[in-house]
PDB file of C-alpha atoms in Angstrom:
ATOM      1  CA  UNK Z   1     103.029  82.946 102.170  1.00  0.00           C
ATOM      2  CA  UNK Z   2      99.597  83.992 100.582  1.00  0.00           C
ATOM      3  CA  UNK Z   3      97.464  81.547  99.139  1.00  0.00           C
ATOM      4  CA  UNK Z   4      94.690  82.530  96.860  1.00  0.00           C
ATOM      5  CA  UNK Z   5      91.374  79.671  97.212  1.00  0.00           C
ATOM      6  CA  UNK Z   6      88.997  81.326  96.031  1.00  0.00           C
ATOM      7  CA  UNK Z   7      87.773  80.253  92.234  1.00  0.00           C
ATOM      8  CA  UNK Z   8      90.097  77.649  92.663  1.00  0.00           C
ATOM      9  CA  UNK Z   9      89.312  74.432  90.525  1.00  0.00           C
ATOM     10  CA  UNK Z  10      90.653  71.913  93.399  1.00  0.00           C
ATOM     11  CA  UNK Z  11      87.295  69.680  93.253  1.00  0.00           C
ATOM     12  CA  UNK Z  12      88.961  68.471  90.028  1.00  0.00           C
ATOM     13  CA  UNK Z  13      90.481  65.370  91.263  1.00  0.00           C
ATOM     14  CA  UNK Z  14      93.418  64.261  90.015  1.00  0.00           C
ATOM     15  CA  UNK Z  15      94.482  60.261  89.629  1.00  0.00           C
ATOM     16  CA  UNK Z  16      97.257  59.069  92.071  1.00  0.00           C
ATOM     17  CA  UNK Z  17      99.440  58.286  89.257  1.00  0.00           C
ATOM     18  CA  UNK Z  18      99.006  62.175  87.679  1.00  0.00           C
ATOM     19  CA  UNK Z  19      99.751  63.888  91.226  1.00  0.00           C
ATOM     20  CA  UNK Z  20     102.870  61.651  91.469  1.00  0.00           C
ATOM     21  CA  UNK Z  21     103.774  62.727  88.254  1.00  0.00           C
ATOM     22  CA  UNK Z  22     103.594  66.578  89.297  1.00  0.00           C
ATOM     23  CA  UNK Z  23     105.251  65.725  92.456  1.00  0.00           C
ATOM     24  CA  UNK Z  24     108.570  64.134  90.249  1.00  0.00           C
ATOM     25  CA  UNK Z  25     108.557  67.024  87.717  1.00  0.00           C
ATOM     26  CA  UNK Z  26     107.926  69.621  90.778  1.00  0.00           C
ATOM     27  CA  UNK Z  27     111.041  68.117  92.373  1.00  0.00           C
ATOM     28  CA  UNK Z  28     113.177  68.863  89.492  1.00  0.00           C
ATOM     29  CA  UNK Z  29     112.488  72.224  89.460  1.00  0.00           C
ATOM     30  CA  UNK Z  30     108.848  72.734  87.624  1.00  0.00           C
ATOM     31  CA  UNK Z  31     107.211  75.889  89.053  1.00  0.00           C
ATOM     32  CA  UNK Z  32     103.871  74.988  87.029  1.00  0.00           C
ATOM     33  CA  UNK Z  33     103.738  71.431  88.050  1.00  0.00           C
ATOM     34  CA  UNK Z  34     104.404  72.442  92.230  1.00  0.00           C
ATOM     35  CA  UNK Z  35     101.623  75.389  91.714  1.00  0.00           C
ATOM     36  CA  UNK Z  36      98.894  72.649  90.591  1.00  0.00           C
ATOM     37  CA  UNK Z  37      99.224  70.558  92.814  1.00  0.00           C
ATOM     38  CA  UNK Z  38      99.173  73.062  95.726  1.00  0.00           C
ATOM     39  CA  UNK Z  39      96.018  74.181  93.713  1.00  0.00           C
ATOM     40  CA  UNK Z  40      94.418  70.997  93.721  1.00  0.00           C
ATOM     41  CA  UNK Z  41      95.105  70.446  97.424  1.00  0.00           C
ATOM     42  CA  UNK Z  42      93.410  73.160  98.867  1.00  0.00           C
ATOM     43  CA  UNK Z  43      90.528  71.472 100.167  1.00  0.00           C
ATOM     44  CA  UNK Z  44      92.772  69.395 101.682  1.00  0.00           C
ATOM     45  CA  UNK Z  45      94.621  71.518 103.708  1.00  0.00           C
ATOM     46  CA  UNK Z  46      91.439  73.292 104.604  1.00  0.00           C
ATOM     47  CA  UNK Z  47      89.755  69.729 105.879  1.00  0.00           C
ATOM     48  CA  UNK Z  48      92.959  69.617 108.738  1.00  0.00           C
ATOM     49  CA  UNK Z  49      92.372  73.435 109.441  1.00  0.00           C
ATOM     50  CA  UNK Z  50      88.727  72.328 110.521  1.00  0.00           C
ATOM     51  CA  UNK Z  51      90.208  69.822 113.539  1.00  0.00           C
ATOM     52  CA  UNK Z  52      92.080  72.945 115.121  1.00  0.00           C
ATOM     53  CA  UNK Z  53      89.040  75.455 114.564  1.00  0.00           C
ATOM     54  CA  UNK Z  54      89.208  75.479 118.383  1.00  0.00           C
ATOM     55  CA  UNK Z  55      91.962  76.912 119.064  1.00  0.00           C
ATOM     56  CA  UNK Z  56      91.470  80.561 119.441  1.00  0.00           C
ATOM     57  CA  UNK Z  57      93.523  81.141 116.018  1.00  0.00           C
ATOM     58  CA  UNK Z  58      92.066  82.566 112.949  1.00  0.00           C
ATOM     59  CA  UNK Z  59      91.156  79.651 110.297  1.00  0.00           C
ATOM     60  CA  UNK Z  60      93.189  82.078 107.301  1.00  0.00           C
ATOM     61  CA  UNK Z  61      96.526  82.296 109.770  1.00  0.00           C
ATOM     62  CA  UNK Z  62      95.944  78.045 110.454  1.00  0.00           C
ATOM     63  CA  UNK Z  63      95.540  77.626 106.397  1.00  0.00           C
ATOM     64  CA  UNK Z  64      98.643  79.686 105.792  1.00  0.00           C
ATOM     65  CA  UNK Z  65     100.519  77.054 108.188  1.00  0.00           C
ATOM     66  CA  UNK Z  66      99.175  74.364 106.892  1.00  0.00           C
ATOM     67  CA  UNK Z  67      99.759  75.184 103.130  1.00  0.00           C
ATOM     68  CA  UNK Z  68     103.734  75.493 104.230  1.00  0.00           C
ATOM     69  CA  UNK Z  69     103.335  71.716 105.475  1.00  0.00           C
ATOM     70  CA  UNK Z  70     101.610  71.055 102.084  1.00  0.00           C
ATOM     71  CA  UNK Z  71     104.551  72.441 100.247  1.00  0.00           C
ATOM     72  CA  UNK Z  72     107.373  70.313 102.661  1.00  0.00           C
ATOM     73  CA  UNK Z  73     105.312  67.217 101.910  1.00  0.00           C
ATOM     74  CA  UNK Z  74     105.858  67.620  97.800  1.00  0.00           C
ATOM     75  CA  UNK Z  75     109.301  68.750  98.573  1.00  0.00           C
ATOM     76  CA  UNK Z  76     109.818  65.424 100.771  1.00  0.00           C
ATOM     77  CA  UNK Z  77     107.476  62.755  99.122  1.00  0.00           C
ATOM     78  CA  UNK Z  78     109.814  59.206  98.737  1.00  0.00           C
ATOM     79  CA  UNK Z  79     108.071  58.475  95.311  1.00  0.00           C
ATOM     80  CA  UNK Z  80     108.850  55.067  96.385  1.00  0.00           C
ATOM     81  CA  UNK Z  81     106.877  55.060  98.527  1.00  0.00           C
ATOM     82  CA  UNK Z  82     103.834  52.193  97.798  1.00  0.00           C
ATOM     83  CA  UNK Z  83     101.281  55.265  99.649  1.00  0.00           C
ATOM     84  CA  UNK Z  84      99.146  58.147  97.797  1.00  0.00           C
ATOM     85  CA  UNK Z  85     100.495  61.121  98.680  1.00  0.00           C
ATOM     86  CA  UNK Z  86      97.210  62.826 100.783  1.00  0.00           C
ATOM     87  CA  UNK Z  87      98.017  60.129 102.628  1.00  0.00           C
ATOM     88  CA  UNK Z  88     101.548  61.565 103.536  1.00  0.00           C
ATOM     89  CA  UNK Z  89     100.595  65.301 103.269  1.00  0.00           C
ATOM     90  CA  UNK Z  90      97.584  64.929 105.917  1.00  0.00           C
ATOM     91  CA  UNK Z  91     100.363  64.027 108.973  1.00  0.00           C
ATOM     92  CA  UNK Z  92     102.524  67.172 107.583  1.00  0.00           C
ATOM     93  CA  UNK Z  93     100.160  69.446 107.206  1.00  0.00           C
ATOM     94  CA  UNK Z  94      98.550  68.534 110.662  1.00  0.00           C
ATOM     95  CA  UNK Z  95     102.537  68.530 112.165  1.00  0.00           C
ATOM     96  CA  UNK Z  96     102.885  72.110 110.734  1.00  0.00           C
ATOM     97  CA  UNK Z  97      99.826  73.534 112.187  1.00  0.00           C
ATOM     98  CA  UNK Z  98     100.806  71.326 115.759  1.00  0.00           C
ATOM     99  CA  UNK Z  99     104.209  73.092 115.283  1.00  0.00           C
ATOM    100  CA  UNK Z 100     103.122  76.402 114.856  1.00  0.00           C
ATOM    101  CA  UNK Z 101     100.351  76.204 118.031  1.00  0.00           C
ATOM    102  CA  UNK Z 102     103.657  74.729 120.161  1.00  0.00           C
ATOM    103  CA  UNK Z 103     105.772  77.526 119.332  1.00  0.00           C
ATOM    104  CA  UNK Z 104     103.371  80.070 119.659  1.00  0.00           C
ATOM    105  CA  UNK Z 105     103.991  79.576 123.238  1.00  0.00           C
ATOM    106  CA  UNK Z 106     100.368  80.806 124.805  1.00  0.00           C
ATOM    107  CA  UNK Z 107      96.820  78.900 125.236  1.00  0.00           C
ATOM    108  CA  UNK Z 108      93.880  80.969 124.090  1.00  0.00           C
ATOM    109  CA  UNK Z 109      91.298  81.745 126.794  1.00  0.00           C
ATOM    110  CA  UNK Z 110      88.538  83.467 126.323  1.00  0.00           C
ATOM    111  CA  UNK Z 111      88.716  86.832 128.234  1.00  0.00           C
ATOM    112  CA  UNK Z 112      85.427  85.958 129.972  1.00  0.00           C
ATOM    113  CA  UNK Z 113      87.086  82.938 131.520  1.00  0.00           C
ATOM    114  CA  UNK Z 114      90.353  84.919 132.642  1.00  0.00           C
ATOM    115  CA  UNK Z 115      87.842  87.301 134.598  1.00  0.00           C
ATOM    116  CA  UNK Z 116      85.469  84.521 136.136  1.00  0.00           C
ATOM    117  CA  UNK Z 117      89.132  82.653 136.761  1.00  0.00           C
ATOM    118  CA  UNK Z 118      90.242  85.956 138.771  1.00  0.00           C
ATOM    119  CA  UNK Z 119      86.667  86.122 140.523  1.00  0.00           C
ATOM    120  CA  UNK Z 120      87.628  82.800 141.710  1.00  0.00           C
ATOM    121  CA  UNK Z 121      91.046  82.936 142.556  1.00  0.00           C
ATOM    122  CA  UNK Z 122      89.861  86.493 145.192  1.00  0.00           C
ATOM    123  CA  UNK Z 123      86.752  84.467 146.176  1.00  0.00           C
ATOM    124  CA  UNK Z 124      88.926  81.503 147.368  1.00  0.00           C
ATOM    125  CA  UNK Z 125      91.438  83.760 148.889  1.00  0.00           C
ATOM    126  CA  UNK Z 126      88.183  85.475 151.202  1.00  0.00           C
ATOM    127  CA  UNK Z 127      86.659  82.431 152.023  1.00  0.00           C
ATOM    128  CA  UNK Z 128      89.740  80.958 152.983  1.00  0.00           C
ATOM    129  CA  UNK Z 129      90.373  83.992 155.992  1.00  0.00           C
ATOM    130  CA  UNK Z 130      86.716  83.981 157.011  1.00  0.00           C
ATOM    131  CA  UNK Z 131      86.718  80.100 157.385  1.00  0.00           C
ATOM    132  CA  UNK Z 132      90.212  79.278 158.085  1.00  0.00           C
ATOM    133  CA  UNK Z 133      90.208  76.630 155.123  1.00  0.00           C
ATOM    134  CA  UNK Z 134      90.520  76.151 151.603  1.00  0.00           C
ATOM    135  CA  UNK Z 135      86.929  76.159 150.070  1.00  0.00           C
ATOM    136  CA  UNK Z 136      85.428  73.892 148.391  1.00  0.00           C
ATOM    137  CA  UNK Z 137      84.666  73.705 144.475  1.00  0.00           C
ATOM    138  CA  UNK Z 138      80.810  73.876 146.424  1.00  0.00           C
ATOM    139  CA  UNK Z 139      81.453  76.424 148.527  1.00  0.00           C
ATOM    140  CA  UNK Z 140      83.225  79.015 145.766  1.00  0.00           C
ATOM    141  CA  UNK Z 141      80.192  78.224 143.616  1.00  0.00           C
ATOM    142  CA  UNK Z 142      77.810  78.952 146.594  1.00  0.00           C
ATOM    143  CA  UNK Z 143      79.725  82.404 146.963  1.00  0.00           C
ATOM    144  CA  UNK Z 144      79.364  83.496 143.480  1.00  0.00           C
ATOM    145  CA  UNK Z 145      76.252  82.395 142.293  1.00  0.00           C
ATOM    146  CA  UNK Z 146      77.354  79.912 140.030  1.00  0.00           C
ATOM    147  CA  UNK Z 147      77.630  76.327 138.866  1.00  0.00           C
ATOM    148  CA  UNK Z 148      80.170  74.096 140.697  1.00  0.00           C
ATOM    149  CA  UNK Z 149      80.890  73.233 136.584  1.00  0.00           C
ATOM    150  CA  UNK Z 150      81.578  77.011 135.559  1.00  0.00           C
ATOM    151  CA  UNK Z 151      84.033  76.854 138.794  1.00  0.00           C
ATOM    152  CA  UNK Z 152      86.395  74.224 137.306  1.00  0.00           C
ATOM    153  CA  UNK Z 153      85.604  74.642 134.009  1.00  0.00           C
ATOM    154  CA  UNK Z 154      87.407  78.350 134.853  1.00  0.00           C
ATOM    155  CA  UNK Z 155      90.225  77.009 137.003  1.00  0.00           C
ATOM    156  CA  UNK Z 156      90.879  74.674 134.328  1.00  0.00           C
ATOM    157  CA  UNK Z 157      90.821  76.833 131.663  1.00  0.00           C
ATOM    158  CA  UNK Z 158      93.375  79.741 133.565  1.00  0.00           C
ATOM    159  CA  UNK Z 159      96.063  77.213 135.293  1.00  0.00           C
ATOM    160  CA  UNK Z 160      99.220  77.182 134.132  1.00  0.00           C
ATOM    161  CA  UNK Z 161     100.141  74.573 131.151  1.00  0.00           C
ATOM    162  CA  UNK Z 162     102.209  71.561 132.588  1.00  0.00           C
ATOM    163  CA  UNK Z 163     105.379  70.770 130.592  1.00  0.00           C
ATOM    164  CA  UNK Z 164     105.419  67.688 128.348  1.00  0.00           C
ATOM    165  CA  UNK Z 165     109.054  67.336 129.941  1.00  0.00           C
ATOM    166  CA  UNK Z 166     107.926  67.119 133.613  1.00  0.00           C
ATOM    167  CA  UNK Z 167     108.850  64.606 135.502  1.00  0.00           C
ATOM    168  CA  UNK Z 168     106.154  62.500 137.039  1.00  0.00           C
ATOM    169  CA  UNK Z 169     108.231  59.646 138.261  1.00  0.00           C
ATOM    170  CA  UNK Z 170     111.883  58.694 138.995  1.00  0.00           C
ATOM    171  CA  UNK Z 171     113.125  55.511 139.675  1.00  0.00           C
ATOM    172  CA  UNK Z 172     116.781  54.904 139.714  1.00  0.00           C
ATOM    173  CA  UNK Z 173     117.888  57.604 137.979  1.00  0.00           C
ATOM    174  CA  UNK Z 174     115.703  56.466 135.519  1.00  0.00           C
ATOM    175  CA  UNK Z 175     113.131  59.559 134.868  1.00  0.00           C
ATOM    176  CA  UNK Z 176     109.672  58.893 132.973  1.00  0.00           C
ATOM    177  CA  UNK Z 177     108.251  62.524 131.588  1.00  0.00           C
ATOM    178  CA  UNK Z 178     104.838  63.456 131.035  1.00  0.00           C
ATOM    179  CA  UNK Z 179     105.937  63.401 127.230  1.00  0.00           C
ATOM    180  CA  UNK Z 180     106.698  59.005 127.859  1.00  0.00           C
ATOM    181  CA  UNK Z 181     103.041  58.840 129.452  1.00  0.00           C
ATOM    182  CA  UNK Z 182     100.833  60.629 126.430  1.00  0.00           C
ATOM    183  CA  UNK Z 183      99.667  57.753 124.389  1.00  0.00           C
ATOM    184  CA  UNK Z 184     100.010  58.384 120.220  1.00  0.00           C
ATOM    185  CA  UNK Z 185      96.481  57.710 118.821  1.00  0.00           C
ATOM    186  CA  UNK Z 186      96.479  60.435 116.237  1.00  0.00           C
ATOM    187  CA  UNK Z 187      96.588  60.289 112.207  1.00  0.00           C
ATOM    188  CA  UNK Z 188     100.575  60.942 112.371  1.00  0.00           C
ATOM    189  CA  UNK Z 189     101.632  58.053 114.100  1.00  0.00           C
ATOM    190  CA  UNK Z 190     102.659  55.726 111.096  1.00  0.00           C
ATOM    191  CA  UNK Z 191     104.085  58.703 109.610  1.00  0.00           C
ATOM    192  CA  UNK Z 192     106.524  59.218 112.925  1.00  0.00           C
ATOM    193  CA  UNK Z 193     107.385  55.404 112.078  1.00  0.00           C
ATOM    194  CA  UNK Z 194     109.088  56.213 109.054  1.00  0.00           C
ATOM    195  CA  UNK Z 195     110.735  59.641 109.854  1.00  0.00           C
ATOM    196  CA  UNK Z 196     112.221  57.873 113.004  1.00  0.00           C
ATOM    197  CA  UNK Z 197     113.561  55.164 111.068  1.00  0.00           C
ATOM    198  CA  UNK Z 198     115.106  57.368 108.926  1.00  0.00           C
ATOM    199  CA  UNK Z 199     116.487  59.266 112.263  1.00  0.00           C
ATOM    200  CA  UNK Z 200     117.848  55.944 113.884  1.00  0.00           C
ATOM    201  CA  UNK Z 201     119.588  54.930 110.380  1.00  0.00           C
ATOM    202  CA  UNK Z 202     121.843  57.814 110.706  1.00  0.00           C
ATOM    203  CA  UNK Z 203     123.057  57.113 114.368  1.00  0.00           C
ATOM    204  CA  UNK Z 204     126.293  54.448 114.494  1.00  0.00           C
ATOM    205  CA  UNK Z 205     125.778  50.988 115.892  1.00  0.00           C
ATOM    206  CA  UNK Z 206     126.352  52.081 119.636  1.00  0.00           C
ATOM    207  CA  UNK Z 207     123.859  54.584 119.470  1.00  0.00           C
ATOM    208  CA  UNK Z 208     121.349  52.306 117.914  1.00  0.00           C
ATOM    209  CA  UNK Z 209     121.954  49.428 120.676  1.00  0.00           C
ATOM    210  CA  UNK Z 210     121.014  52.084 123.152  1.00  0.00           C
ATOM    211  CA  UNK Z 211     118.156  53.586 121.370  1.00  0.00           C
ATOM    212  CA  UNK Z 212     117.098  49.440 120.873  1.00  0.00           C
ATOM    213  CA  UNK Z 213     118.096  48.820 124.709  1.00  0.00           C
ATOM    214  CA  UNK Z 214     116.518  51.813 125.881  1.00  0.00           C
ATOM    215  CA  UNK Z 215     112.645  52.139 124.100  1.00  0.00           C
ATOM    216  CA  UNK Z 216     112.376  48.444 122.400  1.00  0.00           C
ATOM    217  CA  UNK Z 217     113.799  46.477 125.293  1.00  0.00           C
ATOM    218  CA  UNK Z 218     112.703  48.614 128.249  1.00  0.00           C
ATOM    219  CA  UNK Z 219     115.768  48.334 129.684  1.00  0.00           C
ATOM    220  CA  UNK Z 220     116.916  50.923 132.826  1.00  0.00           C
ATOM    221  CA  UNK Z 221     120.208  53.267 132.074  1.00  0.00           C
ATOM    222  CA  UNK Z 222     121.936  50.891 134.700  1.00  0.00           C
ATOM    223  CA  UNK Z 223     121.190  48.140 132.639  1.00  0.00           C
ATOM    224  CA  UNK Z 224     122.180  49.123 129.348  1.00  0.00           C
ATOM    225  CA  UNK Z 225     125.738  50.781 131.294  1.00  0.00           C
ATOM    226  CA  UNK Z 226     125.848  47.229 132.609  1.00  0.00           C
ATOM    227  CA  UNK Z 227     125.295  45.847 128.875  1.00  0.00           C
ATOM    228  CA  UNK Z 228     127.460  48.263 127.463  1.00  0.00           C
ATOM    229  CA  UNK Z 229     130.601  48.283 130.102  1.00  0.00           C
ATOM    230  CA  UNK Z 230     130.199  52.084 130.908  1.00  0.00           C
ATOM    231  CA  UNK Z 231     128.788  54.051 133.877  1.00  0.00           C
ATOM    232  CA  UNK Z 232     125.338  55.034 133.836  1.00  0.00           C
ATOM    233  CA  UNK Z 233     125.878  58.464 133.648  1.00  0.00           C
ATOM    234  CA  UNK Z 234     127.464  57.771 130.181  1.00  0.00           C
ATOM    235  CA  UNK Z 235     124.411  56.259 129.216  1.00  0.00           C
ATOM    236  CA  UNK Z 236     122.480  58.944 130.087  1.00  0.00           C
ATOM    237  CA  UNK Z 237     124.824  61.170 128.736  1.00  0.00           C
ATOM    238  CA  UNK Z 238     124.864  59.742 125.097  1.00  0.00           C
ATOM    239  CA  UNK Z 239     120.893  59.239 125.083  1.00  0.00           C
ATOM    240  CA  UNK Z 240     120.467  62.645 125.837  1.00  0.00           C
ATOM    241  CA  UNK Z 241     122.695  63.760 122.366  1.00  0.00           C
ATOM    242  CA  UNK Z 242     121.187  60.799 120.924  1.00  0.00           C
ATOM    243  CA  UNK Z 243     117.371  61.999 121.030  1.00  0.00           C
ATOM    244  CA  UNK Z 244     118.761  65.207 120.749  1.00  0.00           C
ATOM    245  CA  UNK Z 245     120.149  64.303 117.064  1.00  0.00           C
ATOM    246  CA  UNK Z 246     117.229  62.412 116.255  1.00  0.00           C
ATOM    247  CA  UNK Z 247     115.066  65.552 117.250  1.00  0.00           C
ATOM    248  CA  UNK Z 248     117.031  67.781 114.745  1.00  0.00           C
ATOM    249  CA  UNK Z 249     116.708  65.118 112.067  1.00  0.00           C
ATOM    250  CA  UNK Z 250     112.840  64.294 112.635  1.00  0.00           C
ATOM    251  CA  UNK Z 251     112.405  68.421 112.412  1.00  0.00           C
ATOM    252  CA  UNK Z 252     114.608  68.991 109.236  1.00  0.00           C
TER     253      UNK Z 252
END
């Protein structure tokens, strides 16, 4: 999708009530209405490109993205809702651009990083035979003539991406995944609050008591098999399609 900003005339602001207007008649079909607004949004989607600048990704291919999670969020604004809609489109726009940097699959690193990371990795490897030990971060810097900083700074930056989905601790059958342990501070969270309501509406009443049982009561998979009169491997069965068909939903 190409997106022309250049000579645009998106510092004209438009009232809350007018872009809601454009967003109802762009809904039903008006090509005219859903180009203006995406024209008077541009600096918009351009102010979220900024916060991923650091990436390694080129700001026209981030803008692109985002401008695709501009367009879902007129496609998917609740007029009802009682929120202005940059308010709604900033979370989409930023889940977009999150989306594409997930799938993309690969963390950029600078290419002098990879080579000081290599320098490294054979330093640690020949100071480990001469001295019959693993170095220290001291001792590799000593080596190569460089900071003890620019030595973790480049092991950092080359070692290999932990899963969200690891586990870090089991009890009972009971895994907790990296994923469980990152706290949600960002922009999107009261956003995620009303796309997962909408999920957990769609599940039946079972499937609700476990998702309640589960994350609101911090109950164990034992517990809620107890609760519910099944084994816990049921449990764990069903939660597993159950987060599954809330994933699909949250991603439509």
């Amino acid at each position: 999708m190409d997106v022309e900003v250049k000579n645009d005339n998106s510092k004209t602001q438009l009232k809350d009530h007018e872009v809601k207007e454009l967003i109802r008649r762009s809904q039903e079909g008006d090509q005219e209405a859903r180009d203006l607004i995406i024209q008077k949004n541009m600096r918009l989607v351009w102010s979220v490109v900024q916060r991923f600048l650091n990436r390694g990704y080129e700001p026209d291919d981030l803008f692109q993205i985002g401008s695709i999670g501009l367009l879902k969020s007129v496609d998917k604004f609740d007029l009802s809702y009682d929120v202005r809609f940059s308010t709604y489109a900033v979370p989409m726009i930023i889940g977009e651009i999150q989306r594409f940097i997930r799938d993309d699959g690969t963390v950029k690193v600078s290419r002098s990083l990879k080579e000081l990371g290599n320098k490294i990795r054979r330093a640690r490897d020949e100071l480990s035979k001469t001295m019959g030990k693993v170095p220290t971060v001291a001792e590799i810097a000593n080596y190569l003539d460089i900071s003890p900083e620019d030595v973790v700074l480049a092991q950092e930056a080359v070692r290999a991406p932990s899963s969200i989905h690891e586990t870090v601790y089991e009890n009972d059958g009971d895994p907790i995944t990296l994923l469980d342990q990152i706290a949600d501070n960002t922009e999107t969270k009261w956003f995620d609050k009303i796309v997962l309501k909408d999920a957990i509406r769609d599940l039946d009443e079972r499937e609700r008591l476990i998702v309640y049982l589960r994350y609101y009561k911090d109950q164990t998979q034992s517990e809620v098999a107890d609760r519910l009169g099944i084994s816990q491997v049921q449990v764990s069965r069903l939660e597993k399609k159950i987060l599954q068909q809330m994933k699909d939903k949250m991603n439509q």
